[in-house]
Amino acid sequence: MAARGFSTTVSKGLRELRVHMSQGSVSSKGLRDFIGQAYPGLKQAHPGLPILIREASGVDAQIIARFERGRERKIVVDDMTAGDVEQRFRALVAGDK
């Protein structure tokens, strides 16, 4: 589940990624695992893209993508596996809709 291919799947209009998750919650485990595996490759492929990771207890596991012209899309990934999170993440950052 390395971040290979992110350079071709990330929309050119993507301006920022925000990740919200709980530090120890079981419902955030898939997102924590995904970020741990994908972040280095994603940051290497897109060094200028701000990726903000926020941890707080009791929050929903979610990823928010901000695109050009202030458009935002959000996905909630509570109780998903890292593989499921990756699949949803790829669709989110493609920015087709």
CSV table of N, CA and C in Angstrom, one decimal, residues 1-3 6 21 26-39 61 63 75 77-91:
chain,number,residue,atom,x,y,z
A,1,MET,N,0.8,-1.2,0.0
A,1,MET,CA,0.0,0.0,0.0
A,1,MET,C,0.9,1.3,0.0
A,2,ALA,N,2.0,1.2,-0.6
A,2,ALA,CA,2.8,2.4,-0.7
A,2,ALA,C,2.1,3.4,-1.6
A,3,ALA,N,2.6,4.7,-1.5
A,3,ALA,CA,2.0,5.8,-2.2
A,3,ALA,C,2.4,5.9,-3.6
A,6,PHE,N,0.6,8.1,-6.7
A,6,PHE,CA,-0.1,9.3,-6.3
A,6,PHE,C,0.2,10.5,-7.2
A,21,MET,N,-8.0,12.6,13.1
A,21,MET,CA,-8.1,11.2,13.7
A,21,MET,C,-7.9,11.3,15.1
A,26,VAL,N,-10.1,2.9,18.2
A,26,VAL,CA,-10.2,1.8,17.3
A,26,VAL,C,-10.7,2.2,15.9
A,27,SER,N,-11.7,3.1,16.0
A,27,SER,CA,-12.3,3.6,14.7
A,27,SER,C,-11.4,4.4,13.8
A,28,SER,N,-10.3,4.9,14.3
A,28,SER,CA,-9.3,5.6,13.6
A,28,SER,C,-8.1,4.8,13.1
A,29,LYS,N,-8.1,3.5,13.5
A,29,LYS,CA,-6.9,2.7,13.3
A,29,LYS,C,-6.6,2.6,11.8
A,30,GLY,N,-7.5,2.3,10.9
A,30,GLY,CA,-7.3,2.2,9.5
A,30,GLY,C,-6.7,3.5,8.9
A,31,LEU,N,-7.2,4.7,9.4
A,31,LEU,CA,-6.6,5.9,8.9
A,31,LEU,C,-5.2,6.1,9.4
A,32,ARG,N,-5.0,5.8,10.7
A,32,ARG,CA,-3.6,5.9,11.2
A,32,ARG,C,-2.6,5.0,10.5
A,33,ASP,N,-3.0,3.8,10.2
A,33,ASP,CA,-2.2,2.9,9.4
A,33,ASP,C,-1.9,3.4,8.0
A,34,PHE,N,-3.0,3.9,7.4
A,34,PHE,CA,-2.8,4.4,6.0
A,34,PHE,C,-1.9,5.6,6.0
A,35,ILE,N,-2.0,6.5,6.9
A,35,ILE,CA,-1.2,7.7,6.9
A,35,ILE,C,0.3,7.3,7.2
A,36,GLY,N,0.5,6.3,8.1
A,36,GLY,CA,1.8,5.9,8.4
A,36,GLY,C,2.5,5.3,7.2
A,37,GLN,N,1.8,4.6,6.4
A,37,GLN,CA,2.3,4.0,5.2
A,37,GLN,C,2.4,4.9,4.0
A,38,ALA,N,1.4,5.7,3.8
A,38,ALA,CA,1.3,6.5,2.6
A,38,ALA,C,2.0,7.9,2.6
A,39,TYR,N,2.1,8.5,3.8
A,39,TYR,CA,2.6,9.8,4.0
A,39,TYR,C,3.9,10.1,3.3
A,61,ALA,N,-12.7,10.0,12.2
A,61,ALA,CA,-11.6,9.8,11.3
A,61,ALA,C,-12.1,10.3,9.9
A,63,ILE,N,-10.9,12.8,6.2
A,63,ILE,CA,-9.9,13.4,5.3
A,63,ILE,C,-10.6,14.5,4.6
A,75,ILE,N,-14.3,13.1,3.4
A,75,ILE,CA,-14.7,11.7,3.5
A,75,ILE,C,-14.5,11.3,5.0
A,77,VAL,N,-13.9,8.2,7.4
A,77,VAL,CA,-13.4,6.9,7.2
A,77,VAL,C,-13.3,6.1,8.6
A,78,ASP,N,-14.3,6.4,9.4
A,78,ASP,CA,-14.4,5.6,10.7
A,78,ASP,C,-14.5,4.1,10.4
A,79,ASP,N,-13.8,3.3,11.2
A,79,ASP,CA,-14.0,1.9,11.2
A,79,ASP,C,-13.6,1.2,9.9
A,80,MET,N,-12.8,1.8,9.1
A,80,MET,CA,-12.3,1.2,7.8
A,80,MET,C,-10.9,0.7,8.0
A,81,THR,N,-10.6,-0.3,7.1
A,81,THR,CA,-9.3,-0.8,7.1
A,81,THR,C,-8.4,0.2,6.3
A,82,ALA,N,-7.1,0.0,6.4
A,82,ALA,CA,-6.2,0.9,5.7
A,82,ALA,C,-6.4,0.8,4.2
A,83,GLY,N,-6.7,-0.4,3.7
A,83,GLY,CA,-7.0,-0.6,2.3
A,83,GLY,C,-8.2,0.1,1.8
A,84,ASP,N,-9.3,0.1,2.7
A,84,ASP,CA,-10.5,0.8,2.3
A,84,ASP,C,-10.2,2.3,2.3
A,85,VAL,N,-9.5,2.8,3.3
A,85,VAL,CA,-9.1,4.2,3.4
A,85,VAL,C,-8.4,4.6,2.1
A,86,GLU,N,-7.4,3.8,1.7
A,86,GLU,CA,-6.7,4.2,0.5
A,86,GLU,C,-7.6,4.3,-0.7
A,87,GLN,N,-8.5,3.4,-0.9
A,87,GLN,CA,-9.4,3.4,-2.0
A,87,GLN,C,-10.2,4.7,-2.0
A,88,ARG,N,-10.8,5.0,-0.8
A,88,ARG,CA,-11.6,6.3,-0.7
A,88,ARG,C,-10.7,7.5,-0.9
A,89,PHE,N,-9.5,7.5,-0.4
A,89,PHE,CA,-8.6,8.6,-0.5
A,89,PHE,C,-8.2,8.9,-2.0
A,90,ARG,N,-7.9,7.8,-2.7
A,90,ARG,CA,-7.6,8.0,-4.1
A,90,ARG,C,-8.8,8.6,-4.9
A,91,ALA,N,-10.0,8.2,-4.6
A,91,ALA,CA,-11.2,8.9,-5.2
A,91,ALA,C,-11.3,10.3,-4.8
